[in-house]
mmCIF file of C-alpha atoms and ligand atoms in Angstrom:
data_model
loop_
_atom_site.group_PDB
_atom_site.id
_atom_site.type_symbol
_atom_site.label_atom_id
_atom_site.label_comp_id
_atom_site.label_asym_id
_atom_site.label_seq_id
_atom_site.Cartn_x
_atom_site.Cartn_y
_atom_site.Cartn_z
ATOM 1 C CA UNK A 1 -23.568 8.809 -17.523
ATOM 2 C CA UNK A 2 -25.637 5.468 -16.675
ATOM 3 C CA UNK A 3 -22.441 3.668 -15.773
ATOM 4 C CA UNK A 4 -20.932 6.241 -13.535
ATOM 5 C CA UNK A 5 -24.703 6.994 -12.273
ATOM 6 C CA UNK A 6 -24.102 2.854 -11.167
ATOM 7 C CA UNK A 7 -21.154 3.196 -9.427
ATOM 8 C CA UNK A 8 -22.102 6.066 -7.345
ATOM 9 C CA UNK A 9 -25.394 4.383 -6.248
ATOM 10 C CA UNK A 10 -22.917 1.072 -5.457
ATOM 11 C CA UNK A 11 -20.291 3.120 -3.654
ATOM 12 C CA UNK A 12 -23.623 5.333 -1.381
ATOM 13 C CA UNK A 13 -24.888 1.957 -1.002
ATOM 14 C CA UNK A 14 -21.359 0.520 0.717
ATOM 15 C CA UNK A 15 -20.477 3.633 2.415
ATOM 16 C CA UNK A 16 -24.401 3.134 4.233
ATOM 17 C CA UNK A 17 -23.488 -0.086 5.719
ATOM 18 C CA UNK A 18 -20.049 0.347 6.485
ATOM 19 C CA UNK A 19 -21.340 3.272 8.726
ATOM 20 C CA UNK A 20 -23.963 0.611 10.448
ATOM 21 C CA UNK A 21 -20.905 -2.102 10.520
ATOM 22 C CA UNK A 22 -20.316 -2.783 14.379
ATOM 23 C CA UNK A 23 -17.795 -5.495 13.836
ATOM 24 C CA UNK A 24 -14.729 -2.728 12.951
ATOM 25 C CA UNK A 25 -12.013 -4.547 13.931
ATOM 26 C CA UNK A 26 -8.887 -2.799 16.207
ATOM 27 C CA UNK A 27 -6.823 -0.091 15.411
ATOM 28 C CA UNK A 28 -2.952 -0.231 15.593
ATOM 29 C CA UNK A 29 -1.950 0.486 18.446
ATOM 30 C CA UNK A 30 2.199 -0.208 18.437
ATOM 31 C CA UNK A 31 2.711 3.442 16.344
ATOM 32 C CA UNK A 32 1.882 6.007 19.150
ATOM 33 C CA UNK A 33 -0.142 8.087 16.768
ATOM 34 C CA UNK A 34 -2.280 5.707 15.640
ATOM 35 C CA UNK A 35 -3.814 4.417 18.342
ATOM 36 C CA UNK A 36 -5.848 7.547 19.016
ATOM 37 C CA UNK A 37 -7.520 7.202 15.758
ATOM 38 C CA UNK A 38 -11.086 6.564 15.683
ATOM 39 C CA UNK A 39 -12.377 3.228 14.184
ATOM 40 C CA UNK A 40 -15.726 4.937 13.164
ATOM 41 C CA UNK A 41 -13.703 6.359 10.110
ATOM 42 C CA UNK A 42 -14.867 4.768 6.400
ATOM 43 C CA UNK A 43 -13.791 6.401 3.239
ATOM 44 C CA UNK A 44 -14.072 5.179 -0.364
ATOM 45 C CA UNK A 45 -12.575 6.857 -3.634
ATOM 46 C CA UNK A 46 -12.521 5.348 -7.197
ATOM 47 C CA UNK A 47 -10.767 6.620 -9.998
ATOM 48 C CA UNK A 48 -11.785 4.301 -13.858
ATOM 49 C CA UNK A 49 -10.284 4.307 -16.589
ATOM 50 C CA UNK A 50 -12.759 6.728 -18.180
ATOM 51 C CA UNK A 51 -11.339 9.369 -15.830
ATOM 52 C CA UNK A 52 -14.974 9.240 -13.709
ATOM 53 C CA UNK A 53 -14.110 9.605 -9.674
ATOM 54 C CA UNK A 54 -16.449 8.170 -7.341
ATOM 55 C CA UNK A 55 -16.377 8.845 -3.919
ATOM 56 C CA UNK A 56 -17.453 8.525 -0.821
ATOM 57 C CA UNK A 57 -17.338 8.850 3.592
ATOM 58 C CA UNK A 58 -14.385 10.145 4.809
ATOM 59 C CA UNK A 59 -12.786 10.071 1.296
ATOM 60 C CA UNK A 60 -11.031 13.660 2.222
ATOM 61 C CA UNK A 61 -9.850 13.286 5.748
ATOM 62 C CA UNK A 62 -5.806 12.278 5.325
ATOM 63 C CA UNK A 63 -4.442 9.236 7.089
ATOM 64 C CA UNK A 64 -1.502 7.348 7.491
ATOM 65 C CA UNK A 65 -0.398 5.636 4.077
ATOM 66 C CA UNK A 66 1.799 2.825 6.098
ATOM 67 C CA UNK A 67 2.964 -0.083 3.813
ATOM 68 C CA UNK A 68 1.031 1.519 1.013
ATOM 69 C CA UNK A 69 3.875 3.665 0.539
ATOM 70 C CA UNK A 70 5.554 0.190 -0.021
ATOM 71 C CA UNK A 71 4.337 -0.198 -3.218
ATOM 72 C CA UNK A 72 5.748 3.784 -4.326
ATOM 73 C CA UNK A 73 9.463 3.141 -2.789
ATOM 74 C CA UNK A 74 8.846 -0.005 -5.365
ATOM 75 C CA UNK A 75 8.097 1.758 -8.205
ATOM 76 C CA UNK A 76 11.547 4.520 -7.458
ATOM 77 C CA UNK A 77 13.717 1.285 -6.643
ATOM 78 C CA UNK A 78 12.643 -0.560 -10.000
ATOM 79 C CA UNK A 79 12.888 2.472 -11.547
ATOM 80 C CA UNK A 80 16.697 2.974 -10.287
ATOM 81 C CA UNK A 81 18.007 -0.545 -10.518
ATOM 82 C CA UNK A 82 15.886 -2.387 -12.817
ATOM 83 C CA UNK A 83 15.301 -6.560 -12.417
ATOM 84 C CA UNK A 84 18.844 -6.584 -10.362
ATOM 85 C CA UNK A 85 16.728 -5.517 -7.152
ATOM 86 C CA UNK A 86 15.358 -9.127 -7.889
ATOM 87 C CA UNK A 87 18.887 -10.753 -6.123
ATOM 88 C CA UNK A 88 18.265 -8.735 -3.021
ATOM 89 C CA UNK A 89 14.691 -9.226 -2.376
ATOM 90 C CA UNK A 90 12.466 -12.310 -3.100
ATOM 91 C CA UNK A 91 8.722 -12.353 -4.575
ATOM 92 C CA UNK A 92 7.211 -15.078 -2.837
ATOM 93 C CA UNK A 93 4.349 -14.416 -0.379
ATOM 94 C CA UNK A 94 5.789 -15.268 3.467
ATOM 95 C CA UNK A 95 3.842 -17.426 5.872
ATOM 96 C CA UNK A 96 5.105 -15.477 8.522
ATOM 97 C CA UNK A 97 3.870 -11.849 10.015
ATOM 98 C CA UNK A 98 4.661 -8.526 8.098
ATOM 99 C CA UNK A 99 7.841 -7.930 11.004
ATOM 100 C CA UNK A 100 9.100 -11.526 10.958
ATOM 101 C CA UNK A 101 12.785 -11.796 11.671
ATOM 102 C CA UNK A 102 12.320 -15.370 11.866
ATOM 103 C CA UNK A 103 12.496 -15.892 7.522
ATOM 104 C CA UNK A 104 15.815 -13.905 7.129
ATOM 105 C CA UNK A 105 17.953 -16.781 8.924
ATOM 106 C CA UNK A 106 17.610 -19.210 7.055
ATOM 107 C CA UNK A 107 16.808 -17.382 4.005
ATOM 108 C CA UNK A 108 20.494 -15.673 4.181
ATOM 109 C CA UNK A 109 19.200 -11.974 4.951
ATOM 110 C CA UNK A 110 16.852 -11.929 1.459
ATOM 111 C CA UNK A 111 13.614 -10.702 2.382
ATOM 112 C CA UNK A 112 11.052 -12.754 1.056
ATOM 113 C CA UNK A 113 9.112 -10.097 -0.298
ATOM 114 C CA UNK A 114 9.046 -5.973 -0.844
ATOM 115 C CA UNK A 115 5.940 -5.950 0.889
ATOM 116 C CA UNK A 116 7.286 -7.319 4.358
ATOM 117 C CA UNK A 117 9.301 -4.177 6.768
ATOM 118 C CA UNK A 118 12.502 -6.330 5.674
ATOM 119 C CA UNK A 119 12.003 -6.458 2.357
ATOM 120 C CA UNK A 120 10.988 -2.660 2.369
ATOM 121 C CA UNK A 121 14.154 -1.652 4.227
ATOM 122 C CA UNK A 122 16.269 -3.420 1.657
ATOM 123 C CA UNK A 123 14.255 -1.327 -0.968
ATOM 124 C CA UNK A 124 14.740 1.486 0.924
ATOM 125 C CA UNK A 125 18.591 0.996 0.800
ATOM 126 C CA UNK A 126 18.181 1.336 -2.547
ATOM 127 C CA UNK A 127 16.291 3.966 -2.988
ATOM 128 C CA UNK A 128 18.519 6.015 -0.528
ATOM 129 C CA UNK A 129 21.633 4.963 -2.924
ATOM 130 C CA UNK A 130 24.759 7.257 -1.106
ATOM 131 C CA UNK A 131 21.934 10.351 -0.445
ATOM 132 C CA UNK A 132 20.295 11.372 2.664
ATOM 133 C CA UNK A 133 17.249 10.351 3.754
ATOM 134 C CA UNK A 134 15.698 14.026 4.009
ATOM 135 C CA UNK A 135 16.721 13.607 -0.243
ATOM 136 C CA UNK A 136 15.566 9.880 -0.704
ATOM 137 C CA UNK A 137 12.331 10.930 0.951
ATOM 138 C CA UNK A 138 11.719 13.752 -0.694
ATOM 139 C CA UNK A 139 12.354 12.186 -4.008
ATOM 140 C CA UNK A 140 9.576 9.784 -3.287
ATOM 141 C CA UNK A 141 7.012 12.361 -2.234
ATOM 142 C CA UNK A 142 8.135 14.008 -5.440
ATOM 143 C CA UNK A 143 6.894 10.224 -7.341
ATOM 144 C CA UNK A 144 3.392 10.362 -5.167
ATOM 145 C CA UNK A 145 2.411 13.963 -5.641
ATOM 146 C CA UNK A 146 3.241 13.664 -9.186
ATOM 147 C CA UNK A 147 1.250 10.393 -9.503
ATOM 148 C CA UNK A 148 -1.854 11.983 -7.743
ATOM 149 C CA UNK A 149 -1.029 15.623 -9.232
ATOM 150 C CA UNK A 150 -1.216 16.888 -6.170
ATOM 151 C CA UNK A 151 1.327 18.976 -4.596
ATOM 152 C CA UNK A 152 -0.483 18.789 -1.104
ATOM 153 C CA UNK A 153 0.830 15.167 -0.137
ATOM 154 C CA UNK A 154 3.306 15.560 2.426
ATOM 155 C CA UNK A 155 4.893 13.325 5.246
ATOM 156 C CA UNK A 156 3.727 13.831 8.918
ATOM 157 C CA UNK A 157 7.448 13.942 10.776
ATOM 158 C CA UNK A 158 5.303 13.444 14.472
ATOM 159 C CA UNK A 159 3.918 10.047 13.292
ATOM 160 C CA UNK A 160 7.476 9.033 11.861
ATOM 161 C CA UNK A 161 9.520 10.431 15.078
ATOM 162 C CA UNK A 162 6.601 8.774 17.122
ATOM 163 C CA UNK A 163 7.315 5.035 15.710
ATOM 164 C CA UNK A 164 10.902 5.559 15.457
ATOM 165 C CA UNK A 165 10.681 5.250 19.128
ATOM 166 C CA UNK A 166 9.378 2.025 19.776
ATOM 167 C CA UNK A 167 10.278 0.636 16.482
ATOM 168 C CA UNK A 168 12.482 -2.280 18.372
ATOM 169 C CA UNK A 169 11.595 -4.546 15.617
ATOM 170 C CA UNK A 170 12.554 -2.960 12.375
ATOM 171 C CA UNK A 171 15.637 -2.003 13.952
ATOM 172 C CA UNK A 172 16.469 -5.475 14.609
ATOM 173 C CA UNK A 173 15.229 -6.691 11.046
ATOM 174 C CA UNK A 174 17.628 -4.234 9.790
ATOM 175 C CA UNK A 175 21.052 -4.963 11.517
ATOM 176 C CA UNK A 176 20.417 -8.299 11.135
ATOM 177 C CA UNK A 177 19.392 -8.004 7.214
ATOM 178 C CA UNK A 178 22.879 -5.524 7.424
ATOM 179 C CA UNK A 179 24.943 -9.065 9.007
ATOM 180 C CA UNK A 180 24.667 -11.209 6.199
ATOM 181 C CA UNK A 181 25.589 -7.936 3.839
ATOM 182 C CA UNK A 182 22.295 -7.167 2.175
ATOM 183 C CA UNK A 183 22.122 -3.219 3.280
ATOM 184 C CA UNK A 184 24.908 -1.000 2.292
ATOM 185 C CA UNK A 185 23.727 2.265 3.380
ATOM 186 C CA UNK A 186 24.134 3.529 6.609
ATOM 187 C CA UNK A 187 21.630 2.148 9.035
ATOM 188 C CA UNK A 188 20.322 5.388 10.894
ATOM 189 C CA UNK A 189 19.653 6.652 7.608
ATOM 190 C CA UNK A 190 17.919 3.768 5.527
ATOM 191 C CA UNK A 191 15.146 3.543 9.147
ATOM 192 C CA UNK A 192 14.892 6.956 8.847
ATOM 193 C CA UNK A 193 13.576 6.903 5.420
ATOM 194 C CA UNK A 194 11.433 4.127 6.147
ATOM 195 C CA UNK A 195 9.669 5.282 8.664
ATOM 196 C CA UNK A 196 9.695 8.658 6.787
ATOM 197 C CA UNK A 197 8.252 6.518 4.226
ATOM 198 C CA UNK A 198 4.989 5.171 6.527
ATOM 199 C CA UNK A 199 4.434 8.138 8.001
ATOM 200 C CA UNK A 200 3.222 10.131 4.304
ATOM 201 C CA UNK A 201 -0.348 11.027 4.881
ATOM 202 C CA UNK A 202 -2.722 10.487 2.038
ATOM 203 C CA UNK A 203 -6.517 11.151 1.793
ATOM 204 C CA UNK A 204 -8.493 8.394 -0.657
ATOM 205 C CA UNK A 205 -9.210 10.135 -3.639
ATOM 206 C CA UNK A 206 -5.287 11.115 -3.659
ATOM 207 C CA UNK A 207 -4.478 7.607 -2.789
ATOM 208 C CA UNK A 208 -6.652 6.427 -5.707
ATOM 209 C CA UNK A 209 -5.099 9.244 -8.239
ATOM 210 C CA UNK A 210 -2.110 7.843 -7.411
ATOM 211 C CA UNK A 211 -2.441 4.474 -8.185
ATOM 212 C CA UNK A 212 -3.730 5.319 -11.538
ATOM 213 C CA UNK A 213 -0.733 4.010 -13.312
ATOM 214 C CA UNK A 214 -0.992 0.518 -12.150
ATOM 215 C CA UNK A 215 -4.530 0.726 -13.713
ATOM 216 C CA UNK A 216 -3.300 2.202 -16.917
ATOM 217 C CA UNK A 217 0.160 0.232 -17.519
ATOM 218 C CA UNK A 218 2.407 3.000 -16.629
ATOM 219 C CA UNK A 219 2.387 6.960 -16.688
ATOM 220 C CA UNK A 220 4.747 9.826 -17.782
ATOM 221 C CA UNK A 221 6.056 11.530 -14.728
ATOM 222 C CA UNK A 222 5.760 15.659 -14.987
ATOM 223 C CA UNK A 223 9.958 15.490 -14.572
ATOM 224 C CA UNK A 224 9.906 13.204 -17.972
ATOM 225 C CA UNK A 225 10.684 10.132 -16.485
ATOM 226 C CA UNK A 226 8.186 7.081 -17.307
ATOM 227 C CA UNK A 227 7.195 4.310 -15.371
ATOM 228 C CA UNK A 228 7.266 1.679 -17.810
ATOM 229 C CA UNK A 229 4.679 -1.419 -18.330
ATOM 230 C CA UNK A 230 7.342 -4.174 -16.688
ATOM 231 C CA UNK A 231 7.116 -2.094 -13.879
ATOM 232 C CA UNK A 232 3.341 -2.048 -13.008
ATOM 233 C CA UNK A 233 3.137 -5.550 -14.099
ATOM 234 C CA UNK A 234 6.109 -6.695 -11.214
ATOM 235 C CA UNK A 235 4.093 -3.989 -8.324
ATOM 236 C CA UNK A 236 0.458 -5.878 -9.681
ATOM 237 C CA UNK A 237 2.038 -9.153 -9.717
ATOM 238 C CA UNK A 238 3.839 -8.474 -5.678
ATOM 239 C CA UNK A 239 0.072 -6.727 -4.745
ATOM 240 C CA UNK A 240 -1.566 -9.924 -6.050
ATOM 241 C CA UNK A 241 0.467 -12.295 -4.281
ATOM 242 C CA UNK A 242 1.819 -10.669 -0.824
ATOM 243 C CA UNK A 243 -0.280 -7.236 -0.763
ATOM 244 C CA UNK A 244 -2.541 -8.238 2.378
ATOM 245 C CA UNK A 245 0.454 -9.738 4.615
ATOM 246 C CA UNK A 246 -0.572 -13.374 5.600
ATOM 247 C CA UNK A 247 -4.549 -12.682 4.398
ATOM 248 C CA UNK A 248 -2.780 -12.456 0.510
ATOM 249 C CA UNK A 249 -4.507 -16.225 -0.403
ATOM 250 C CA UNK A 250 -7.633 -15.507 1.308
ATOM 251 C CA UNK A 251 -8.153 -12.456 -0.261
ATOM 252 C CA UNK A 252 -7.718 -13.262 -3.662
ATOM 253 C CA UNK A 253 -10.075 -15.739 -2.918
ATOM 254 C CA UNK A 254 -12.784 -13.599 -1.517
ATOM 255 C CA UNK A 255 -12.175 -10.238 -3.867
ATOM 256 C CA UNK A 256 -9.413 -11.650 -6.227
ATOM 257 C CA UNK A 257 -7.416 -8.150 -7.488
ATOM 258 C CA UNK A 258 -3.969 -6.575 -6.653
ATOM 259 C CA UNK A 259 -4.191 -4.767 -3.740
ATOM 260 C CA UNK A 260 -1.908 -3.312 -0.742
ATOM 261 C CA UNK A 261 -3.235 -2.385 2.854
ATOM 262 C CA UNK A 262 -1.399 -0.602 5.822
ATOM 263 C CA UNK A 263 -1.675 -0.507 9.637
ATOM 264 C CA UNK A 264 -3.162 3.131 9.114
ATOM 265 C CA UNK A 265 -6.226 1.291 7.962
ATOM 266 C CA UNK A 266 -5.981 2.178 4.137
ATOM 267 C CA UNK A 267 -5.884 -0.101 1.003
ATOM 268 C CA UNK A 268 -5.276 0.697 -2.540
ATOM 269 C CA UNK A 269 -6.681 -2.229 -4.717
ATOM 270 C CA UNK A 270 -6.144 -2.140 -8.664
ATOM 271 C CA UNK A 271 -8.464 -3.312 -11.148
ATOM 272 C CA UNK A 272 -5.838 -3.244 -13.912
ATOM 273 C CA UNK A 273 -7.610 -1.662 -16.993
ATOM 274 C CA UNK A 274 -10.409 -0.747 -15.571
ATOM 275 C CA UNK A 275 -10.334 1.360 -12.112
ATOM 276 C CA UNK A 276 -8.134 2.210 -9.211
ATOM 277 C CA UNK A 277 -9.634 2.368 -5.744
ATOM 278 C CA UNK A 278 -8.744 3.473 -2.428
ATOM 279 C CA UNK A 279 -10.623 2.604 0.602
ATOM 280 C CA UNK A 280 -9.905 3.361 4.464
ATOM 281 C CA UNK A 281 -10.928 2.033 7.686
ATOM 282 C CA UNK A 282 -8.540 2.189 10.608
ATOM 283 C CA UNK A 283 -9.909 -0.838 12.552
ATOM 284 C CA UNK A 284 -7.614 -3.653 11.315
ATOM 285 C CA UNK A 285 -8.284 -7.836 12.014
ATOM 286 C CA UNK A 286 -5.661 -10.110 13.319
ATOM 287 C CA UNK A 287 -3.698 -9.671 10.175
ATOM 288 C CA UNK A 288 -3.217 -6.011 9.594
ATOM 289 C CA UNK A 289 -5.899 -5.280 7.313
ATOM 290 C CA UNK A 290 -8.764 -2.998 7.666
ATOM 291 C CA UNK A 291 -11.905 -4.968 8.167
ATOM 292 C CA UNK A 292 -13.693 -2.553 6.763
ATOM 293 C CA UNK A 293 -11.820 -1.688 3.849
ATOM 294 C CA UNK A 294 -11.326 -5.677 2.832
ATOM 295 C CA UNK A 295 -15.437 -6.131 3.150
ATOM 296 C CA UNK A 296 -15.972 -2.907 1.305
ATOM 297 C CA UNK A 297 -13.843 -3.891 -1.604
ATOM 298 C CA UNK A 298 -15.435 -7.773 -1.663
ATOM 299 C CA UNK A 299 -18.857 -5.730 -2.168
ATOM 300 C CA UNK A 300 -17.688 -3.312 -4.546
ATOM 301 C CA UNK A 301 -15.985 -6.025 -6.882
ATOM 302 C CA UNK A 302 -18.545 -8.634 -6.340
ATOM 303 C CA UNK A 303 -21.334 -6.138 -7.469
ATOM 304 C CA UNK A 304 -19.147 -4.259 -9.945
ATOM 305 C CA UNK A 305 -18.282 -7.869 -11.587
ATOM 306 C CA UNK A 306 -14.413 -6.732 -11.362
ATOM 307 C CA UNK A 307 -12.902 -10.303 -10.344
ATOM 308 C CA UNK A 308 -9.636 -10.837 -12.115
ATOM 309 C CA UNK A 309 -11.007 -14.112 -12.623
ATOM 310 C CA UNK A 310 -14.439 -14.203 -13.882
ATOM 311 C CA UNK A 311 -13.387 -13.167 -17.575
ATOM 312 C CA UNK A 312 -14.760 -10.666 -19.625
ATOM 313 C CA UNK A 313 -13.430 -6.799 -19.970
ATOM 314 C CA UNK A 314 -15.229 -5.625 -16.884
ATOM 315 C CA UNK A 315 -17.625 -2.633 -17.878
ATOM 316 C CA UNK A 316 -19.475 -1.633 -15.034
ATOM 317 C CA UNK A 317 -23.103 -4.589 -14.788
ATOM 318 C CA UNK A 318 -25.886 -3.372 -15.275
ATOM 319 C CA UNK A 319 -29.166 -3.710 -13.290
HETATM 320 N N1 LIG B 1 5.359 1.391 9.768
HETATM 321 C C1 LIG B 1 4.799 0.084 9.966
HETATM 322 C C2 LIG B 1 5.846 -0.855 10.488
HETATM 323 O O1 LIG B 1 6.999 -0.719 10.133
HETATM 324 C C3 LIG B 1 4.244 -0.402 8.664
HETATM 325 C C4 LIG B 1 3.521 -1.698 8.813
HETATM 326 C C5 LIG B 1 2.432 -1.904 7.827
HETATM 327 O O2 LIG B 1 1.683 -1.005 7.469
HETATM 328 O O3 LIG B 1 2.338 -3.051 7.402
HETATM 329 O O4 LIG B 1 5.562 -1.739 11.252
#
């Protein structure tokens, strides 16, 4: 097909000069296990509306999801409690990092955002609703494999026991979010699920299966349940907005779709209606996001014409 023929000569085209990209930015090193990872990594999967896939690089080698899975403990929480997890957490982008305690004091414990580690642990709360976390998080690899349709997504427990050793800073974030009343769970067992949570490994083209219903509107779950259009247009609207921690403006600017990134070096980024894409880089800039990944998606939307706001119904351009 001429249009998918496009998009794989775009996508060989990116993956070329990512490769030859010297500028790569630094890995994370605060989570034990990923600091060993090698910046050289680039990986590129796309998955349109059509149903073509378009891959490329390291698109098969799994890494560590991070705040990605942000956006799928979301999707469960919504799913649970509807608009009321709206008095709990805000949906304002922060000005402050992605582990700012700073917000929550004069903010009365609500997280600005579900994108920010306090506003995830709050969601996280909710998701873990009177269960354990081994249940919570298995209910939410249950959403993801389903999503992808792939049964091989799994959590790696070393990464997860790794940061829950040094992970100072969400602990605070939570007993402090816990002081002015805003978790109700106990507190061993809403960090475990969160860092349960970042520590699910994902490869790109699974990352970019799964985020096919926030391309589509919403998606029938193989259990029955349905993710319903309200839904994907809240998780768009919070990946537009505060998907790319403090970079959100700048990158709306410079690529201007929903996306989410993670210290692993991944980003999913939705073209809503027309293609989900998953690209991964591990060498992040000063903000947390993959250089990489954030210049490879520029690129592919820029040449693709996919810019939420350039108009048109976005079939791939021609020539
Ligand atoms: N597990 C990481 C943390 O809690 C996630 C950060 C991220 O990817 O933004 O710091």
């Amino acid at each position: 097909m001429a249009r998918q023929a496009d998009l794989s000569a775009v996508v060989r085209r990116i993956v070329a000069a990512m490769k030859k990209e010297t500028v790569r930015g630094e890995v994370a090193r605060y989570i034990p296990h990923l600091s060993g990872v090698s910046p050289d990594h680039f990986g590129i999967a796309i998955v349109t509306a059509a149903g073509e896939i378009v891959s490329g690089g390291d698109c098969r080698i799994p890494f560590s999801i991070q705040s990605i899975s942000k956006v799928f403990g979301l999707t469960l929480a919504l799913g649970n409690v509807g608009s009321r997890l709206w008095e709990r957490v805000g949906r304002t982008p922060s000005d402050t990092a992605f582990n700012s305690i700073s917000q929550l004091e004069t903010e009365g414990g609500i997280p600005r955002n579900p994108f920010l580690n306090s506003g995830a642990l709050v969601v996280a709360d909710i998701n873990l609703s009177g269960r354990s976390a081994e249940s919570a998080i298995a209910e939410l690899i249950g959403l993801i494999q389903s999503l992808a349709c792939d049964d091989g997504i799994c959590v790696d427990r070393e990464l997860a026991l790794g940061e829950a050793g040094t992970a100072y800073k969400n602990i605070a974030l939570l007993n402090y979010i816990r002081s002015f009343g805003n978790i109700s769970g106990p507190l061993d067992a809403v960090i475990d699920l969160y860092h349960h949570q970042c520590a699910i490994r994902m490869d790109c083209l699974q990352l970019a299966c799964a985020g096919r219903y926030l391309m589509t509107g919403g998606a029938v779950l193989r259990d029955g349940r349905s993710i319903p259009e309200q839904v994907v247009h809240s998780i768009n609207a919070a990946m537009f907005t505060c998907g790319l921690y403090d970079a959100s403006g700048e990158f709306a600017f410079r690529v201007g779709i929903p996306a989410k990134s993670g210290v692993g070096g991944g980003i999913l980024a939705i073209v809503p209606g027309v293609a989900s894409i998953a690209v991964w880089s591990p060498g992040l800039d000063r903000n947390g996001n993959s250089v990489l990944g954030v210049r490879a998606l520029e690129d592919l939307v820029q040449t693709a014409g996919w810019s939420l706001f350039v108009g048109g119904s976005r079939p791939m351009r021609q020539g």
